[in-house]
């Protein structure tokens, strides 16, 4: 059974940093692209960042480009999202997800292309 467990959320002041982690199990981690999404109150879930199964490609939403960095550790089966220069508008529940297609070429930003999701971790940025 595939499990994704996020951690690292919390309350931080604007301009601060957080690092989210997503520990994966139950699937060959190194064969799947991974993504981070977020959902703010009253809004739809939106794409944040993705990383390829090889780790060689990344893609970011314009709203986080230059501030967030996605990475993965194959030894720990973990994906990270380093978030710097946080803004109040980054406040949301953050979810990691695994692409449904093994060894996909290219990175997906559409949530329906991800079949396993974590439970989410709350990030709150105060002004």
Coordinates of N, CA and C in Angstrom, one line a residue:
X1 N 0.8 -1.2 0.0 CA 0.0 0.0 0.0 C 0.9 1.2 0.0
X2 N 0.6 2.2 -0.9 CA 1.4 3.4 -1.0 C 0.9 4.4 0.1
X3 N 1.9 4.9 0.8 CA 1.7 5.9 1.8 C 2.6 7.1 1.6
X4 N 2.1 8.3 1.7 CA 2.8 9.5 1.7 C 2.5 10.3 3.0
X5 N 3.6 10.6 3.7 CA 3.4 11.3 5.0 C 4.2 12.6 5.0
X6 N 3.4 13.7 5.1 CA 4.1 15.0 5.1 C 4.4 15.4 6.5
X7 N 5.4 16.3 6.6 CA 5.7 16.9 7.9 C 6.4 18.2 7.7
X8 N 6.6 19.0 8.7 CA 7.3 20.2 8.6 C 6.5 21.5 8.5
X9 N 5.2 21.4 8.5 CA 4.4 22.6 8.5 C 4.5 23.3 9.8
X10 N 3.9 24.5 9.8 CA 3.9 25.3 11.0 C 3.5 26.7 10.8
X11 N 3.7 27.5 11.8 CA 3.5 29.0 11.8 C 4.8 29.7 11.7
X12 N 4.9 30.6 10.7 CA 6.1 31.4 10.5 C 5.7 32.8 10.1
X13 N 6.6 33.7 10.4 CA 6.4 35.1 10.0 C 6.7 35.3 8.6
X14 N 6.1 36.3 8.0 CA 6.5 36.7 6.6 C 8.0 36.9 6.5
X15 N 8.5 36.4 5.4 CA 10.0 36.5 5.2 C 10.7 35.3 5.7
X16 N 10.1 34.4 6.5 CA 10.7 33.3 7.1 C 10.8 32.1 6.1
X17 N 11.3 31.0 6.7 CA 11.5 29.8 5.9 C 10.9 28.5 6.6
X18 N 10.5 27.6 5.8 CA 10.1 26.2 6.3 C 10.6 25.2 5.3
X19 N 10.8 24.0 5.8 CA 11.1 22.9 4.9 C 10.1 21.8 5.1
X20 N 9.3 21.5 4.1 CA 8.4 20.4 4.2 C 9.0 19.1 3.7
X21 N 8.6 18.0 4.3 CA 9.1 16.6 4.0 C 7.9 15.8 3.6
X22 N 8.2 14.8 2.7 CA 7.2 13.9 2.4 C 7.8 12.5 2.3
X23 N 7.6 11.6 3.2 CA 8.1 10.3 3.2 C 7.2 9.3 2.5
X24 N 7.8 8.6 1.5 CA 7.0 7.7 0.7 C 7.3 6.3 0.9
X25 N 6.3 5.4 0.8 CA 6.5 4.0 1.0 C 5.5 3.3 0.2
X26 N 5.8 2.0 -0.2 CA 4.8 1.1 -0.9 C 4.9 1.2 -2.4
X27 N 5.8 2.0 -2.9 CA 6.0 2.1 -4.4 C 7.5 2.3 -4.6
X28 N 7.9 1.9 -5.8 CA 9.3 2.2 -6.2 C 9.5 3.7 -6.4
X29 N 9.9 4.3 -5.3 CA 10.0 5.8 -5.2 C 10.8 6.4 -6.4
X30 N 11.8 5.7 -6.8 CA 12.7 6.3 -7.8 C 12.1 6.2 -9.2
X31 N 10.9 5.6 -9.4 CA 10.3 5.5 -10.7 C 9.2 6.5 -11.0
X32 N 8.9 7.3 -10.0 CA 7.8 8.2 -10.1 C 8.1 9.7 -9.9
X33 N 7.6 10.5 -10.8 CA 7.6 11.9 -10.5 C 6.8 12.2 -9.3
X34 N 7.2 13.3 -8.6 CA 6.5 13.7 -7.4 C 6.1 15.2 -7.4
X35 N 5.1 15.5 -6.8 CA 4.6 16.9 -6.8 C 4.2 17.4 -5.5
X36 N 4.2 18.7 -5.3 CA 3.6 19.4 -4.2 C 2.4 20.3 -4.7
X37 N 1.3 20.2 -4.0 CA 0.2 21.1 -4.2 C -0.2 21.8 -2.9
X38 N -1.1 22.8 -3.0 CA -1.5 23.4 -1.8 C -3.0 23.9 -2.0
X39 N -3.7 24.0 -0.9 CA -5.1 24.4 -0.9 C -5.3 25.4 0.2
X40 N -5.6 26.6 -0.2 CA -6.0 27.7 0.8 C -7.5 27.6 1.1
X41 N -7.9 28.1 2.2 CA -9.3 28.1 2.6 C -10.2 28.8 1.5
X42 N -11.2 28.1 1.0 CA -12.1 28.7 0.0 C -11.6 28.7 -1.4
X43 N -10.4 28.1 -1.6 CA -9.8 28.0 -2.9 C -9.6 26.6 -3.4
X44 N -9.4 26.5 -4.7 CA -9.2 25.1 -5.2 C -7.7 24.7 -5.0
X45 N -7.5 23.4 -5.0 CA -6.1 23.0 -4.9 C -5.3 23.4 -6.1
X46 N -4.1 23.9 -5.8 CA -3.2 24.4 -6.9 C -1.9 23.7 -6.9
X47 N -1.3 23.6 -8.1 CA 0.0 23.1 -8.2 C 1.1 24.0 -7.7
X48 N 2.1 23.5 -7.0 CA 3.2 24.3 -6.5 C 4.5 23.9 -7.2
X49 N 4.9 22.6 -7.2 CA 6.2 22.2 -7.7 C 6.1 20.7 -8.0
X50 N 7.0 20.3 -9.0 CA 7.2 18.9 -9.3 C 8.6 18.6 -9.6
X51 N 9.0 17.3 -9.4 CA 10.3 16.9 -9.6 C 10.2 15.5 -10.4
X52 N 11.1 15.3 -11.3 CA 11.1 14.1 -12.1 C 11.6 12.9 -11.3
X53 N 11.3 11.7 -11.8 CA 11.7 10.5 -11.1 C 13.2 10.4 -11.1
X54 N 13.9 11.0 -12.0 CA 15.4 11.0 -12.0 C 16.0 12.1 -11.2
X55 N 15.1 13.1 -10.8 CA 15.6 14.2 -10.1 C 16.2 15.3 -10.9
X56 N 16.3 15.0 -12.2 CA 17.0 15.9 -13.1 C 16.2 17.1 -13.6
X57 N 14.9 17.0 -13.4 CA 14.0 18.1 -13.9 C 13.1 18.6 -12.7
X58 N 12.8 19.9 -12.7 CA 11.9 20.4 -11.7 C 11.1 21.5 -12.5
X59 N 9.9 21.7 -11.9 CA 9.0 22.8 -12.4 C 8.3 23.4 -11.3
X60 N 8.1 24.7 -11.4 CA 7.4 25.5 -10.3 C 6.3 26.4 -10.9
X61 N 5.3 26.6 -10.0 CA 4.3 27.6 -10.3 C 5.0 28.9 -10.3
X62 N 4.5 29.8 -11.1 CA 5.1 31.2 -11.2 C 5.1 31.9 -9.8
X63 N 4.0 31.6 -9.0 CA 3.9 32.3 -7.7 C 5.0 31.9 -6.7
X64 N 5.7 30.8 -6.9 CA 6.7 30.3 -6.0 C 8.1 30.3 -6.6
X65 N 8.2 30.5 -7.9 CA 9.5 30.4 -8.6 C 10.5 31.3 -8.0
X66 N 11.7 30.8 -7.7 CA 12.7 31.7 -7.1 C 12.7 31.7 -5.6
X67 N 11.6 31.2 -5.0 CA 11.5 31.2 -3.5 C 11.4 29.8 -3.0
X68 N 10.8 28.8 -3.7 CA 10.7 27.4 -3.3 C 11.6 26.6 -4.1
X69 N 12.1 25.5 -3.4 CA 12.9 24.5 -4.1 C 12.5 23.1 -3.8
X70 N 12.2 22.3 -4.8 CA 11.8 20.9 -4.6 C 13.0 20.0 -4.8
X71 N 13.2 19.0 -4.0 CA 14.3 18.1 -4.1 C 13.8 16.7 -3.6
X72 N 14.7 15.7 -3.8 CA 14.3 14.3 -3.4 C 15.6 13.6 -2.9
X73 N 15.4 12.7 -2.0 CA 16.5 11.9 -1.4 C 16.1 10.5 -1.6
X74 N 16.8 9.8 -2.5 CA 16.4 8.4 -2.8 C 16.7 7.4 -1.7
X75 N 17.8 7.7 -1.0 CA 18.1 6.8 0.2 C 17.0 6.8 1.2
X76 N 16.4 8.0 1.4 CA 15.3 8.1 2.4 C 13.9 8.1 1.8
X77 N 13.8 7.9 0.5 CA 12.5 7.9 -0.1 C 11.6 9.1 0.3
X78 N 12.3 10.2 0.2 CA 11.6 11.5 0.7 C 11.8 12.6 -0.3
X79 N 10.7 13.3 -0.4 CA 10.7 14.6 -1.2 C 10.6 15.8 -0.3
X80 N 11.3 16.8 -0.6 CA 11.3 18.0 0.2 C 10.8 19.2 -0.6
X81 N 10.3 20.2 0.2 CA 10.0 21.5 -0.4 C 10.5 22.5 0.5
X82 N 11.6 23.1 0.1 CA 12.2 24.2 0.9 C 11.5 25.5 0.5
X83 N 11.0 26.2 1.4 CA 10.2 27.4 1.2 C 10.9 28.6 1.9
X84 N 11.3 29.5 1.1 CA 12.0 30.7 1.6 C 11.2 32.0 1.3
X85 N 11.5 33.0 1.9 CA 10.8 34.3 1.7 C 9.3 34.1 1.7
X86 N 8.8 33.5 2.7 CA 7.4 33.2 2.7 C 6.5 34.4 2.8
X87 N 5.3 34.3 2.2 CA 4.4 35.4 2.2 C 3.1 35.0 2.8
X88 N 2.3 35.9 3.3 CA 1.0 35.5 3.9 C 0.1 34.7 2.8
X89 N 0.3 35.0 1.6 CA -0.5 34.3 0.6 C -0.1 32.9 0.3
X90 N 1.0 32.5 0.9 CA 1.5 31.1 0.9 C 0.7 30.2 1.9
X91 N 0.0 30.8 2.8 CA -0.8 30.1 3.8 C -1.7 29.1 3.1
X92 N -1.6 27.8 3.5 CA -2.4 26.8 2.9 C -2.1 25.5 3.5
X93 N -2.9 24.5 3.2 CA -2.5 23.1 3.5 C -1.7 22.6 2.3
X94 N -0.5 22.0 2.6 CA 0.3 21.6 1.5 C 0.3 20.0 1.5
X95 N 0.2 19.5 0.2 CA 0.1 18.1 0.0 C 1.2 17.6 -1.0
X96 N 1.8 16.5 -0.7 CA 2.6 15.9 -1.7 C 1.8 14.8 -2.4
X97 N 2.2 14.5 -3.6 CA 1.5 13.5 -4.4 C 2.5 12.8 -5.3
X98 N 2.1 11.5 -5.7 CA 2.9 10.7 -6.6 C 2.2 10.6 -7.9
X99 N 2.9 10.8 -9.0 CA 2.4 10.7 -10.3 C 1.8 9.3 -10.5
X100 N 0.7 9.2 -11.3 CA 0.1 7.9 -11.5 C 0.9 7.1 -12.5
X101 N 1.7 7.7 -13.4 CA 2.4 7.0 -14.4 C 3.9 6.8 -14.1
X102 N 4.3 5.6 -14.1 CA 5.7 5.2 -13.9 C 6.6 5.7 -15.0
X103 N 7.7 6.3 -14.6 CA 8.7 6.8 -15.5 C 8.1 7.7 -16.6
X104 N 7.2 8.6 -16.2 CA 6.6 9.6 -17.1 C 7.7 10.5 -17.6
X105 N 7.6 10.8 -18.9 CA 8.5 11.9 -19.4 C 7.7 13.2 -19.3
X106 N 8.4 14.2 -18.8 CA 7.7 15.4 -18.6 C 7.0 15.5 -17.2
X107 N 6.8 16.7 -16.7 CA 6.2 16.9 -15.4 C 4.8 17.4 -15.5
X108 N 3.9 16.8 -14.7 CA 2.5 17.2 -14.7 C 2.1 18.2 -13.7
X109 N 1.3 19.2 -14.0 CA 0.8 20.1 -13.1 C -0.7 19.9 -12.7
X110 N -1.3 18.9 -13.5 CA -2.7 18.6 -13.3 C -2.9 17.6 -12.1
X111 N -3.7 17.9 -11.2 CA -3.8 17.1 -10.0 C -4.4 15.7 -10.3
X112 N -5.2 15.6 -11.3 CA -5.8 14.2 -11.6 C -4.8 13.3 -12.2
X113 N -3.6 13.8 -12.5 CA -2.5 12.9 -13.0 C -1.7 12.3 -11.8
X114 N -2.1 12.6 -10.6 CA -1.4 12.1 -9.4 C -2.4 11.2 -8.7
X115 N -2.0 10.0 -8.3 CA -3.0 9.0 -7.8 C -2.8 8.8 -6.3
X116 N -1.7 9.1 -5.7 CA -1.6 9.0 -4.3 C -1.2 10.3 -3.6
X117 N -1.9 10.6 -2.5 CA -1.7 11.9 -1.8 C -1.5 11.7 -0.4
X118 N -0.7 12.6 0.2 CA -0.5 12.6 1.6 C -1.7 13.3 2.3
X119 N -1.6 13.3 3.6 CA -2.7 13.8 4.4 C -2.7 15.4 4.5
X120 N -1.6 16.0 4.1 CA -1.5 17.4 4.2 C -0.8 17.9 5.4
X121 N -0.2 19.1 5.3 CA 0.5 19.7 6.4 C 0.2 21.2 6.3
X122 N -0.2 21.8 7.4 CA -0.7 23.2 7.4 C 0.5 24.1 7.5
X123 N 0.6 25.1 6.6 CA 1.5 26.2 6.6 C 0.8 27.5 6.8
X124 N 1.2 28.2 7.8 CA 0.5 29.5 8.1 C 1.6 30.6 8.2
X125 N 1.5 31.6 7.4 CA 2.4 32.7 7.3 C 1.7 34.0 7.8
X126 N 2.3 34.5 8.9 CA 1.7 35.7 9.5 C 2.4 37.0 8.9
X127 N 1.6 38.0 8.9 CA 2.2 39.3 8.3 C 2.7 40.2 9.4

